[in-house]
Short mmCIF file of C-alpha atoms in Angstrom, two decimals:
data_model
loop_
_atom_site.label_atom_id
_atom_site.label_comp_id
_atom_site.label_asym_id
_atom_site.label_seq_id
_atom_site.Cartn_x
_atom_site.Cartn_y
_atom_site.Cartn_z
CA MET A 1 -7.27 -3.81 21.38
CA LYS A 2 -7.09 -0.18 20.86
CA GLN A 3 -4.56 2.54 20.58
CA GLY A 4 -5.16 6.00 22.21
CA LEU A 5 -3.71 8.97 24.16
CA TYR A 6 -4.38 8.91 27.59
CA THR A 7 -3.94 11.96 30.01
CA ILE A 8 -2.55 11.11 33.59
CA ALA A 9 -4.97 12.01 36.09
CA GLU A 10 -2.81 10.64 39.00
CA ASN A 11 0.55 9.14 39.65
CA LYS A 12 1.31 8.63 43.18
CA PRO A 13 3.59 6.41 45.28
CA LEU A 14 1.62 3.93 47.51
CA THR A 15 4.58 2.43 49.11
CA GLU A 16 8.45 3.00 48.47
CA ALA A 17 8.35 1.11 45.19
CA VAL A 18 4.61 0.88 44.22
CA TYR A 19 2.75 3.68 42.38
CA ARG A 20 -0.94 4.14 41.29
CA LEU A 21 -1.33 5.46 37.73
CA ARG A 22 -4.79 6.59 36.70
CA LEU A 23 -5.04 7.43 33.15
CA ALA A 24 -8.10 9.23 31.43
CA GLY A 25 -9.05 7.93 28.16
CA ASP A 26 -11.11 5.38 25.87
CA THR A 27 -11.30 2.41 28.21
CA SER A 28 -13.81 0.44 25.94
CA ALA A 29 -11.36 -2.09 24.97
CA ILE A 30 -10.56 -3.50 28.51
CA THR A 31 -13.25 -6.13 28.92
CA ALA A 32 -12.10 -8.47 31.50
CA PRO A 33 -10.14 -8.16 34.90
CA GLY A 34 -6.50 -9.57 34.18
CA GLN A 35 -5.88 -7.85 30.98
CA PHE A 36 -2.93 -5.36 30.53
CA VAL A 37 -2.00 -2.18 28.66
CA ASN A 38 1.13 -1.44 27.04
CA ILE A 39 2.51 2.24 27.54
CA ALA A 40 4.95 3.93 25.21
CA LEU A 41 7.58 6.07 27.17
CA PRO A 42 9.67 8.95 25.96
CA GLY A 43 13.16 7.89 24.91
CA LEU A 44 12.38 4.01 25.52
CA TYR A 45 11.81 2.00 22.34
CA LEU A 46 9.58 -0.78 23.72
CA ARG A 47 6.17 -0.16 25.27
CA ARG A 48 6.02 -0.95 28.91
CA PRO A 49 2.97 -3.70 29.70
CA ILE A 50 1.25 -2.81 33.13
CA SER A 51 -1.76 -4.89 34.25
CA VAL A 52 -5.16 -3.23 34.61
CA CYS A 53 -6.04 -2.64 38.47
CA ASP A 54 -9.32 -1.18 38.21
CA VAL A 55 -11.57 0.38 35.28
CA GLN A 56 -14.56 2.86 35.03
CA GLU A 57 -15.92 4.51 32.10
CA GLY A 58 -13.14 6.58 30.91
CA LEU A 59 -10.60 5.91 33.59
CA VAL A 60 -8.01 3.17 34.07
CA THR A 61 -6.25 2.60 37.27
CA LEU A 62 -2.72 0.64 37.17
CA ALA A 63 -0.58 -0.20 40.07
CA TYR A 64 3.00 -0.52 39.06
CA LYS A 65 6.22 -1.47 40.86
CA ILE A 66 9.54 0.21 40.01
CA ALA A 67 11.36 -2.40 38.23
CA GLY A 68 13.93 -1.03 35.65
CA ARG A 69 14.34 2.36 33.65
CA GLY A 70 11.03 2.35 31.98
CA THR A 71 8.74 2.11 35.61
CA GLU A 72 11.44 4.24 36.91
CA GLN A 73 10.96 6.96 34.32
CA LEU A 74 6.93 6.48 34.93
CA THR A 75 7.41 7.65 38.55
CA ALA A 76 8.39 11.19 37.52
CA MET A 77 5.60 11.81 34.92
CA ARG A 78 3.10 14.53 36.21
CA PRO A 79 -0.74 14.68 35.98
CA GLY A 80 -1.61 16.17 32.72
CA THR A 81 1.08 14.39 30.69
CA ARG A 82 -0.43 12.44 27.67
CA LEU A 83 0.76 8.87 27.20
CA ASP A 84 0.47 6.56 23.92
CA VAL A 85 -1.12 3.56 25.16
CA LEU A 86 -2.40 0.23 23.70
CA SER A 87 -5.19 -0.84 25.85
CA GLY A 88 -7.37 -4.04 26.18
CA LEU A 89 -4.36 -6.51 25.75
CA GLY A 90 -4.50 -10.19 26.67
CA ASN A 91 -7.42 -12.48 27.69
CA GLY A 92 -7.97 -11.70 31.42
CA PHE A 93 -9.43 -13.86 33.89
CA ASP A 94 -12.83 -15.78 33.31
CA VAL A 95 -15.38 -14.63 36.24
CA SER A 96 -17.78 -17.29 35.20
CA LEU A 97 -15.43 -20.21 36.34
CA SER A 98 -15.47 -18.60 39.85
CA GLY A 99 -18.09 -20.84 41.79
CA ASP A 100 -19.52 -19.30 44.95
CA GLU A 101 -16.53 -19.10 46.95
CA PRO A 102 -13.48 -18.08 44.89
CA LEU A 103 -9.94 -17.54 46.46
CA LEU A 104 -7.49 -15.06 45.01
CA LEU A 105 -3.84 -15.31 45.61
CA GLY A 106 -1.62 -12.19 44.82
CA GLY A 107 2.11 -12.06 45.16
CA GLY A 108 3.40 -8.50 45.66
CA ILE A 109 2.44 -6.31 42.44
CA GLY A 110 0.82 -9.48 41.22
CA SER A 111 -2.13 -8.65 43.63
CA ALA A 112 -2.89 -5.55 41.54
CA PRO A 113 -5.00 -7.15 38.65
CA LEU A 114 -6.94 -9.30 41.36
CA TYR A 115 -8.55 -5.99 42.52
CA LEU A 116 -10.76 -5.58 39.48
CA LEU A 117 -11.43 -9.23 39.66
CA ALA A 118 -12.45 -9.11 43.22
CA LYS A 119 -14.80 -6.03 42.61
CA GLN A 120 -16.52 -8.06 39.97
CA LEU A 121 -16.80 -11.13 41.84
CA ARG A 122 -18.30 -9.30 44.83
CA ALA A 123 -20.68 -7.45 42.52
CA ALA A 124 -22.01 -10.86 41.48
CA GLY A 125 -22.45 -11.70 45.23
CA LYS A 126 -19.64 -14.16 45.68
CA THR A 127 -17.94 -14.93 49.05
CA VAL A 128 -14.30 -13.95 48.16
CA ARG A 129 -11.36 -14.51 50.08
CA ALA A 130 -7.94 -13.25 49.20
CA VAL A 131 -4.38 -14.30 50.45
CA LEU A 132 -1.86 -11.46 49.50
CA GLY A 133 1.66 -12.19 49.86
CA PHE A 134 4.32 -9.34 50.47
CA ASN A 135 7.97 -9.19 51.01
CA ALA A 136 7.77 -6.97 53.96
CA LEU A 137 4.96 -5.30 55.66
CA ASN A 138 5.54 -1.74 54.34
CA GLU A 139 5.07 -3.25 50.63
CA ASP A 140 1.28 -4.01 51.40
CA PHE A 141 -0.21 -1.57 49.11
CA CYS A 142 -3.67 -3.02 48.67
CA SER A 143 -4.90 -5.41 51.32
CA GLY A 144 -7.22 -2.54 52.44
CA TRP A 145 -8.53 -1.99 49.21
CA PHE A 146 -9.70 -5.76 49.09
CA ARG A 147 -11.17 -5.48 52.59
CA ALA A 148 -13.20 -2.61 51.53
CA LEU A 149 -14.84 -4.75 48.90
CA GLY A 150 -15.79 -7.25 51.42
CA CYS A 151 -13.43 -9.79 50.92
CA GLU A 152 -11.60 -11.89 53.72
CA VAL A 153 -8.11 -11.05 53.44
CA THR A 154 -4.95 -12.79 54.67
CA VAL A 155 -1.95 -11.30 54.32
CA THR A 156 1.51 -12.96 54.35
CA ILE A 157 4.89 -11.29 54.73
CA ALA A 158 8.05 -13.05 53.64
CA ASP A 159 10.17 -11.75 56.45
CA GLY A 160 7.97 -12.85 59.02
CA THR A 161 6.97 -9.50 60.62
CA GLY A 162 4.50 -9.85 63.48
CA GLY A 163 4.39 -13.73 63.22
CA ALA A 164 2.52 -13.51 59.81
CA PRO A 165 2.59 -16.54 57.58
CA ARG A 166 5.69 -16.26 55.31
CA TYR A 167 4.19 -17.16 52.13
CA VAL A 168 0.88 -17.46 50.05
CA THR A 169 1.08 -21.08 50.17
CA ASP A 170 1.69 -21.02 54.11
CA ALA A 171 -2.09 -19.67 54.30
CA LEU A 172 -4.09 -21.66 51.56
CA PRO A 173 -7.41 -22.13 53.07
CA SER A 174 -9.63 -24.95 52.29
CA GLY A 175 -13.01 -25.29 50.96
CA TYR A 176 -12.57 -22.87 47.99
CA SER A 177 -14.66 -23.25 44.71
CA PHE A 178 -12.09 -21.88 42.32
CA TYR A 179 -8.74 -19.94 42.46
CA TYR A 180 -7.14 -17.18 40.83
CA ALA A 181 -3.60 -16.34 41.24
CA CYS A 182 -1.16 -13.91 40.09
CA GLY A 183 2.40 -12.95 41.03
CA PRO A 184 6.23 -13.92 40.37
CA GLU A 185 6.88 -17.28 38.69
CA PRO A 186 8.11 -19.03 41.74
CA MET A 187 4.93 -18.16 43.77
CA LEU A 188 2.62 -19.12 40.82
CA ARG A 189 4.59 -22.60 40.77
CA ALA A 190 4.28 -23.16 44.24
CA VAL A 191 0.63 -22.48 44.13
CA PHE A 192 0.24 -24.70 41.33
CA ASP A 193 2.09 -27.50 43.21
CA ARG A 194 -0.06 -27.12 46.51
CA THR A 195 -3.38 -26.73 45.19
CA ALA A 196 -5.64 -29.67 44.41
CA GLY A 197 -8.68 -27.50 42.99
CA PRO A 198 -9.22 -25.73 39.59
CA GLY A 199 -7.83 -22.25 39.05
CA GLN A 200 -6.37 -19.71 36.70
CA LEU A 201 -3.03 -18.52 36.84
CA SER A 202 -1.55 -14.99 35.34
CA PHE A 203 2.02 -14.99 34.15
CA GLU A 204 4.12 -11.98 33.29
CA GLU A 205 7.08 -11.83 30.71
CA ARG A 206 9.33 -9.43 28.85
CA MET A 207 7.37 -8.34 25.87
CA GLY A 208 8.25 -7.13 22.34
CA CYS A 209 4.82 -6.01 20.88
CA GLY A 210 2.20 -7.21 23.53
CA PHE A 211 -0.50 -8.25 21.00
CA GLY A 212 0.68 -11.45 19.60
CA ALA A 213 2.80 -10.31 16.54
CA CYS A 214 6.34 -11.13 17.65
CA MET A 215 6.21 -14.12 19.94
CA GLY A 216 8.71 -12.67 21.96
CA CYS A 217 7.19 -13.88 25.18
CA THR A 218 6.25 -17.32 24.39
CA HIS A 219 6.00 -19.95 27.34
CA GLN A 220 5.92 -23.70 26.45
CA MET A 221 2.65 -24.92 27.87
CA ARG A 222 1.08 -28.45 27.66
CA THR A 223 -1.03 -27.06 24.75
CA GLY A 224 2.21 -25.97 22.80
CA PRO A 225 3.89 -22.72 22.75
CA LYS A 226 1.77 -19.99 23.99
CA ARG A 227 2.18 -16.13 23.77
CA ILE A 228 1.69 -14.52 27.20
CA CYS A 229 0.62 -11.37 25.68
CA LYS A 230 -2.14 -12.78 23.53
CA ASP A 231 -2.89 -16.47 24.47
CA GLY A 232 -2.55 -15.33 27.98
CA PRO A 233 -1.53 -13.68 30.61
CA VAL A 234 -4.23 -15.90 32.33
CA PHE A 235 -4.08 -19.45 31.48
CA ARG A 236 -6.03 -22.33 33.10
CA LYS A 237 -4.20 -24.46 35.55
CA GLU A 238 -4.68 -27.48 33.34
CA GLU A 239 -2.80 -25.88 30.63
CA ILE A 240 0.34 -25.07 32.38
CA ALA A 241 3.66 -26.77 32.05
CA TRP A 242 6.67 -25.51 33.83
CA PRO A 243 10.32 -25.29 32.45
CA ASP A 244 12.76 -27.97 33.70
CA MET B 1 -0.37 12.23 -8.15
CA ALA B 2 2.46 10.59 -6.44
CA GLY B 3 3.80 7.27 -8.16
CA LEU B 4 4.25 5.01 -5.26
CA SER B 5 4.12 1.56 -7.28
CA VAL B 6 7.08 -0.52 -7.71
CA GLU B 7 7.97 -3.73 -9.37
CA LEU B 8 9.36 -6.71 -7.49
CA CYS B 9 10.79 -9.75 -9.66
CA GLY B 10 8.03 -9.07 -12.12
CA ILE B 11 5.11 -8.54 -9.53
CA GLU B 12 3.82 -5.05 -9.14
CA LEU B 13 3.63 -3.60 -5.65
CA ALA B 14 1.04 -0.55 -5.03
CA ASN B 15 3.84 0.73 -2.70
CA PRO B 16 7.35 -0.42 -1.61
CA VAL B 17 6.56 -1.04 1.94
CA ILE B 18 6.59 -4.53 3.31
CA PRO B 19 6.46 -5.67 7.00
CA ALA B 20 9.30 -7.75 7.75
CA SER B 21 9.09 -11.20 8.48
CA GLY B 22 8.97 -12.01 12.35
CA THR B 23 7.22 -8.66 13.30
CA PHE B 24 3.96 -9.24 11.31
CA GLY B 25 3.04 -13.06 12.34
CA TYR B 26 0.87 -14.44 9.45
CA GLY B 27 -1.02 -11.18 9.42
CA HIS B 28 -4.10 -11.86 11.45
CA GLU B 29 -3.06 -9.44 14.48
CA TYR B 30 -2.58 -6.47 12.47
CA ALA B 31 -5.63 -7.18 10.19
CA GLN B 32 -7.73 -6.50 13.07
CA LEU B 33 -6.40 -3.09 13.69
CA TYR B 34 -6.25 -1.82 9.92
CA ASP B 35 -6.89 -3.04 6.22
CA ILE B 36 -3.60 -4.79 5.69
CA ASN B 37 -4.39 -4.64 1.84
CA CYS B 38 -2.96 -1.06 1.99
CA LEU B 39 0.65 -2.83 2.32
CA GLY B 40 2.82 -3.67 -0.96
CA THR B 41 3.00 -7.06 0.61
CA PHE B 42 4.18 -8.69 3.76
CA SER B 43 6.64 -11.37 4.57
CA PHE B 44 5.25 -13.88 6.94
CA LYS B 45 6.61 -15.59 10.04
CA GLY B 46 9.71 -17.32 9.26
CA THR B 47 8.60 -21.03 8.46
CA THR B 48 10.54 -24.48 8.89
CA ARG B 49 10.05 -27.89 7.65
CA ASP B 50 8.93 -28.96 11.25
CA ALA B 51 7.18 -26.99 13.98
CA ARG B 52 9.46 -25.24 16.50
CA PRO B 53 8.78 -24.34 19.81
CA GLY B 54 11.48 -21.38 19.57
CA ASN B 55 13.99 -20.31 22.57
CA PRO B 56 13.49 -20.11 26.28
CA SER B 57 12.50 -16.91 27.72
CA PRO B 58 13.48 -13.91 28.26
CA ARG B 59 13.69 -13.47 24.54
CA ILE B 60 13.41 -9.76 24.33
CA ALA B 61 15.45 -7.01 25.67
CA GLU B 62 15.41 -2.95 25.22
CA ALA B 63 18.55 -1.36 23.66
CA PRO B 64 19.08 2.32 23.03
CA GLY B 65 17.07 3.11 19.83
CA GLY B 66 15.79 -0.42 19.29
CA MET B 67 15.40 -3.85 20.60
CA LEU B 68 17.18 -7.35 20.82
CA ASN B 69 15.35 -10.52 20.21
CA ALA B 70 15.98 -14.18 20.06
CA VAL B 71 12.91 -15.76 19.38
CA GLY B 72 14.50 -18.67 17.91
CA LEU B 73 12.29 -19.13 14.73
CA GLN B 74 9.17 -20.14 16.68
CA ASN B 75 6.80 -21.41 14.11
CA PRO B 76 3.97 -24.19 13.53
CA GLY B 77 5.92 -25.94 10.68
CA VAL B 78 4.97 -25.59 7.19
CA GLU B 79 2.22 -27.89 7.12
CA GLN B 80 0.27 -26.36 9.38
CA VAL B 81 0.97 -22.96 8.09
CA ILE B 82 -0.56 -24.14 4.54
CA SER B 83 -3.41 -25.78 6.38
CA GLN B 84 -4.38 -23.30 8.79
CA GLU B 85 -2.51 -19.94 8.55
CA LEU B 86 -2.66 -19.38 4.82
CA PRO B 87 -6.80 -20.10 4.55
CA LYS B 88 -7.16 -17.67 7.32
CA LEU B 89 -4.98 -15.16 5.57
CA ARG B 90 -7.05 -15.40 2.45
CA ALA B 91 -9.82 -13.71 4.16
CA CYS B 92 -7.98 -10.50 5.23
CA PHE B 93 -5.27 -10.26 2.37
CA TYR B 94 -5.87 -10.52 -1.42
CA LYS B 95 -2.44 -9.69 -2.62
CA PRO B 96 0.59 -12.20 -3.22
CA VAL B 97 2.29 -12.76 0.09
CA MET B 98 5.92 -13.18 0.77
CA ALA B 99 6.82 -16.54 2.14
CA ASN B 100 9.78 -16.58 4.51
CA VAL B 101 11.67 -19.81 4.91
CA SER B 102 14.29 -21.04 6.98
CA GLY B 103 15.93 -24.40 7.59
CA PHE B 104 18.74 -26.20 9.13
CA SER B 105 19.89 -28.21 6.19
CA VAL B 106 19.76 -27.45 2.22
CA GLU B 107 17.17 -30.17 1.92
CA ASP B 108 15.14 -28.57 4.55
CA TYR B 109 15.16 -25.36 2.54
CA ALA B 110 14.23 -27.05 -0.46
CA TYR B 111 11.46 -29.29 1.03
CA THR B 112 9.87 -26.12 2.87
CA CYS B 113 10.06 -24.01 -0.38
CA ALA B 114 8.73 -26.91 -2.64
CA LYS B 115 5.45 -26.99 -0.44
CA LEU B 116 5.18 -23.27 -0.46
CA ASP B 117 5.65 -22.91 -4.22
CA SER B 118 2.44 -24.61 -4.59
CA GLN B 119 0.43 -21.98 -2.81
CA PRO B 120 -0.94 -19.70 -5.23
CA GLN B 121 -1.05 -16.98 -2.54
CA VAL B 122 2.57 -17.11 -2.17
CA GLY B 123 4.11 -14.61 -4.59
CA TRP B 124 7.78 -14.65 -3.55
CA LEU B 125 10.19 -17.07 -1.39
CA GLU B 126 12.39 -15.08 1.05
CA VAL B 127 14.99 -17.40 1.99
CA ASN B 128 16.34 -16.56 5.38
CA ILE B 129 20.08 -17.70 5.65
CA SER B 130 20.57 -15.07 8.29
CA CYS B 131 18.73 -15.86 11.61
CA PRO B 132 21.15 -15.36 14.33
CA ASN B 133 19.02 -16.91 17.02
CA VAL B 134 19.31 -20.64 16.10
CA HIS B 135 22.21 -23.07 16.24
CA GLY B 136 23.28 -24.99 13.12
CA GLY B 137 21.07 -23.16 10.89
CA GLY B 138 19.77 -20.02 9.62
CA MET B 139 23.06 -17.61 9.70
CA SER B 140 25.40 -20.38 9.41
CA PHE B 141 24.49 -20.80 5.75
CA GLY B 142 24.56 -16.82 5.40
CA THR B 143 28.27 -16.54 6.45
CA ASP B 144 29.68 -18.90 3.93
CA PRO B 145 29.31 -18.05 0.30
CA SER B 146 29.40 -21.62 -0.81
CA ALA B 147 26.86 -22.75 1.51
CA ALA B 148 24.48 -19.89 0.79
CA ALA B 149 24.71 -20.66 -2.97
CA ALA B 150 23.90 -24.29 -2.19
CA VAL B 151 20.74 -23.31 -0.56
CA ILE B 152 19.64 -20.88 -3.16
CA ARG B 153 20.40 -23.34 -5.91
CA ALA B 154 18.50 -25.96 -3.96
CA VAL B 155 15.42 -23.88 -3.60
CA LYS B 156 15.66 -22.57 -7.33
CA ALA B 157 15.20 -25.97 -8.41
CA VAL B 158 11.97 -26.58 -6.83
CA THR B 159 9.95 -23.38 -7.68
CA THR B 160 9.21 -20.92 -10.38
CA LYS B 161 8.63 -18.29 -8.01
CA PRO B 162 10.91 -15.40 -7.40
CA VAL B 163 13.79 -16.33 -4.96
CA ILE B 164 15.01 -13.50 -2.41
CA ALA B 165 17.87 -14.44 -0.26
CA LYS B 166 17.81 -12.54 3.17
CA LEU B 167 21.29 -11.84 4.11
CA THR B 168 22.92 -11.03 7.52
CA PRO B 169 25.03 -8.17 8.35
CA ASN B 170 27.26 -10.32 10.53
CA VAL B 171 30.06 -10.91 7.90
CA THR B 172 33.14 -9.10 7.07
CA ASP B 173 31.76 -8.22 3.51
CA ILE B 174 27.95 -8.55 2.75
CA THR B 175 28.62 -7.94 -0.91
CA VAL B 176 30.29 -11.25 -1.24
CA MET B 177 27.34 -12.96 0.12
CA ALA B 178 25.10 -11.18 -2.38
CA ARG B 179 27.17 -11.97 -5.29
CA ALA B 180 27.22 -15.77 -4.10
CA CYS B 181 23.38 -15.65 -3.95
CA GLU B 182 23.22 -13.90 -7.44
CA GLU B 183 25.50 -16.45 -9.24
CA ALA B 184 23.44 -19.15 -7.58
CA GLY B 185 20.37 -17.57 -9.38
CA ALA B 186 18.55 -15.43 -6.39
CA ASP B 187 16.27 -13.12 -8.23
CA ALA B 188 16.68 -10.49 -5.36
CA VAL B 189 18.35 -10.15 -2.03
CA SER B 190 16.91 -8.68 0.91
CA LEU B 191 19.04 -7.00 3.84
CA ILE B 192 19.65 -6.81 6.48
CA ASN B 193 18.70 -9.06 9.24
CA THR B 194 19.65 -8.49 12.95
CA LEU B 195 22.87 -7.48 14.19
CA LEU B 196 24.29 -10.19 16.67
CA ALA B 197 24.19 -8.44 19.98
CA MET B 198 24.10 -8.72 23.92
CA ARG B 199 22.55 -7.24 27.16
CA ILE B 200 23.84 -7.96 30.67
CA ASP B 201 21.03 -8.11 33.51
CA LEU B 202 22.92 -6.18 36.22
CA LYS B 203 20.67 -7.54 38.82
CA ARG B 204 21.68 -11.08 37.80
CA LYS B 205 25.12 -10.19 36.48
CA LYS B 206 24.25 -12.64 33.41
CA PRO B 207 23.18 -12.21 29.95
CA LEU B 208 19.69 -10.97 29.84
CA LEU B 209 18.39 -13.17 27.20
CA ALA B 210 18.09 -16.81 27.96
CA ASN B 211 19.72 -17.43 24.51
CA LYS B 212 22.58 -15.19 25.65
CA THR B 213 22.77 -13.44 22.51
CA GLY B 214 20.15 -11.85 20.31
CA GLY B 215 19.56 -9.68 16.93
CA LEU B 216 19.52 -5.96 17.37
CA SER B 217 16.76 -4.12 15.27
CA GLY B 218 15.24 -0.86 15.48
CA PRO B 219 16.30 2.63 14.19
CA ALA B 220 19.88 2.12 15.76
CA VAL B 221 20.65 -0.26 13.12
CA PHE B 222 19.23 1.98 10.34
CA PRO B 223 22.43 3.78 8.89
CA VAL B 224 24.24 0.36 8.95
CA ALA B 225 21.51 -0.95 7.17
CA LEU B 226 21.76 1.84 4.45
CA ARG B 227 25.39 1.45 4.06
CA MET B 228 25.08 -2.12 3.40
CA VAL B 229 22.20 -1.63 0.87
CA TYR B 230 24.32 0.91 -0.90
CA GLN B 231 27.11 -1.41 -1.29
CA VAL B 232 25.16 -4.42 -2.29
CA TYR B 233 23.34 -2.27 -4.79
CA GLU B 234 26.63 -1.72 -6.54
CA ALA B 235 27.71 -5.26 -6.24
CA VAL B 236 24.66 -6.98 -7.92
CA ARG B 237 22.27 -6.57 -10.93
CA ILE B 238 19.31 -8.17 -9.16
CA PRO B 239 16.93 -6.10 -7.14
CA VAL B 240 17.73 -5.09 -3.42
CA ILE B 241 15.33 -5.02 -0.59
CA GLY B 242 16.40 -2.68 2.03
CA MET B 243 15.29 -3.34 5.71
CA GLY B 244 16.91 -2.44 9.32
CA GLY B 245 15.42 0.23 11.45
CA VAL B 246 13.01 1.75 8.83
CA SER B 247 10.43 3.77 10.81
CA SER B 248 9.25 6.67 8.51
CA ALA B 249 8.60 7.76 4.78
CA GLU B 250 11.63 9.52 5.03
CA ASP B 251 13.46 6.35 5.66
CA VAL B 252 12.09 4.63 2.94
CA LEU B 253 13.13 7.47 0.64
CA GLU B 254 16.80 6.92 1.90
CA MET B 255 16.62 3.29 1.44
CA MET B 256 15.48 3.58 -2.26
CA LEU B 257 18.17 6.19 -3.01
CA ALA B 258 20.69 3.77 -1.47
CA GLY B 259 19.49 1.19 -4.16
CA ALA B 260 16.19 -0.38 -2.74
CA THR B 261 13.70 -1.67 -5.00
CA ALA B 262 11.32 -2.11 -1.91
CA VAL B 263 11.61 -1.71 1.62
CA GLU B 264 10.60 -3.89 4.56
CA VAL B 265 9.86 -2.11 8.15
CA GLY B 266 10.35 -4.65 10.92
CA ALA B 267 10.72 -3.60 14.63
CA ALA B 268 8.64 -0.61 14.04
CA ASN B 269 5.48 -2.67 13.75
CA LEU B 270 6.05 -4.00 17.19
CA VAL B 271 6.10 -0.58 18.99
CA GLU B 272 3.86 1.15 16.47
CA PRO B 273 1.23 -1.47 15.42
CA CYS B 274 0.16 0.88 12.53
CA ALA B 275 3.49 1.82 11.55
CA CYS B 276 3.37 0.61 7.89
CA ARG B 277 -0.01 2.01 7.24
CA ASP B 278 1.12 5.45 8.53
CA ILE B 279 4.44 5.10 6.56
CA ILE B 280 2.60 4.47 3.22
CA ALA B 281 0.15 7.52 4.21
CA ALA B 282 3.11 9.79 4.84
CA LEU B 283 4.91 8.71 1.56
CA PRO B 284 3.34 11.34 -1.03
CA ALA B 285 3.92 14.27 1.49
CA ALA B 286 7.39 13.20 1.81
CA MET B 287 7.92 12.87 -1.83
CA GLU B 288 6.32 16.17 -2.57
CA LYS B 289 8.71 17.71 0.06
CA TYR B 290 11.88 16.41 -1.74
CA GLY B 291 10.41 16.86 -5.30
CA ILE B 292 10.08 13.12 -5.94
CA ASP B 293 7.13 12.29 -8.60
CA ASN B 294 8.02 8.44 -9.13
CA LEU B 295 9.60 6.16 -6.55
CA ARG B 296 10.69 4.08 -9.27
CA ASP B 297 12.72 6.73 -10.59
CA ILE B 298 14.87 7.30 -7.51
CA ILE B 299 15.98 3.72 -6.99
CA GLY B 300 19.71 3.78 -6.54
CA GLY B 301 19.63 7.48 -7.01
CA ALA B 302 22.22 8.23 -4.60
CA HIS B 303 25.05 6.42 -6.56
CA GLY B 304 27.24 8.04 -8.93
#
C-alpha cells in the first residue's frame, strides 16, 4: 500500500451511471488485477474504495458506478484535480491459477476489475471467455473492451432485451479451466452454487480503513473471519462461506 | 526543545499520542507504513477471553464529520493474541503496549487480564467497559457504577499493572462512572468510547448497519469528548486519558488543557493511516505557536 496524490487525467461517463476515472500518479504499489484504491473526497470522512480496472506506468484507470454521495460527488470532479489516494490495496486475482482456458464472470460494475485480469491472461496466451451481466443493454460499459483484447464475450441482460440470456448463470459455458468472478453478492452466490470447477471470487463491502486495521468489512469464511479489504477482496472458492 | 514526554501511571511516554483500540489492530498494518516506535504507545484491538467473529456486515457507515462502526469486538481471543500477535508485535514495537480488554462477565475480564498481566510487553491494561456494539457485555458494565466497580476490583486483584477504565459517554453523568472506577482502584480512566448512533439506508428504508446501531466517532464527537474530559478531570484525582475525534496536534493540546495526561487517536488512523505520526511531528510547532514549552505543564490548564 502507498499513499499519494494523484491528478485526475480523465473523468467521463461511459453510461448513465458508470464513469471512467483515470488518475496520474505513482502506480508502483498496484501489483495484481483485482486490487483497489481508496480515495479521499472533500467533505466526506471515509475514503471510497474503487477497484482497479487497468494500470500502466504512472496511470491507473478506474470504472465506478454512482452508488451514493461519494461517487455522485466524484462525477463532478474535473481533470487536473488532485486526489489523496491509498493504492495497491487488497490481494487481487491469482493469474497463475488460470489454466489454459479461463472464464471471467462479471456482474455490472464488477466487470471492471476483470479487465486488467483479461489483459494479463491474454498477454500470457490464454484463451479467455467472458460472460458479463448487466441490468439493461445501455448499462454495458465494457464488453467491447474485452472483445478488443480477443476474449470471446457473452453479454447477459437481466431485462431480457433482444432475447439475450438474463443472468450470467444462464450463460455459463462448459470446459473452462478456472473461473474468476466479480459482481454483486447474489450473483456471486449463484455462480458459486452453479459451478463445479475451481475459481476465485471477488467481494465488495462497506469499508472503514481499506487496509486491514478496523475489522469493518469482515465476512465469515470457512477459514474464519476474513477482512474483505486485506485478506480479500478475492477469495478462493473453497474458502467461501455464505451467511444464513 | 519542546518537551513532549508525559508520564502515565509511572511509565514514561515519549509523547502523549496513543492510537486508540480498534483502530490500530495489533500494530502490523501500520508498522508497514511507518516506524510505530514514534508513538507514545498504542492500545491494541479489544481482546476477549474467547475468539469473537464480530457482528454481521455492514459494520461501517459514513456520518457528517465522522463514522459509525459496529464491529462487535471481533478478535482472535486472548490465547491467540498471546501466542500469535504479541510475538509478531515484538519485532516492530519495542515499547510497553496498552492491552485493551473486554468481557461479558466479571470473571471474563479478570481471566483475560490475568493472562495479559503475565506478558512483559504489556504496560497497562485498558479495561473496556464501554463497547456499545455487543449485547450483554461491554457497555452494560459501563453504565452501572456498581457493575463497573466490580469489574475494576476483579481486574485489580489479578494484576500489578496499571488499570485504566475506558468509559462510555452514553450515560447521564460520566463523572459518576469515573468516580466509581477510581474508588474501585482504577489507576486511570480513558474517555470517551463511541456515542451510540444510527443511520438509515434510504434505498432499503431500514437501518444501514446490520447491528442497527453503531458507535459514532471522528471529529464530530471531539467537542463532546473534550467537555467530558474536562468534567472528569475535576471529579477524580487519577490521570485522565482523553480521546474522541482527535485529529490534529491542536486537538491534542485542547485535550491536555481540558485535563488529559495522554491522548488517544482513533478514527483518524482509518482515514489518514499516518495520522498519529503526523500529529506527533506537528506537536512542537503547535506548542511553539501557543507558547508551550512542556506538555506536562498544560495538563488541566484550562481549569480554575
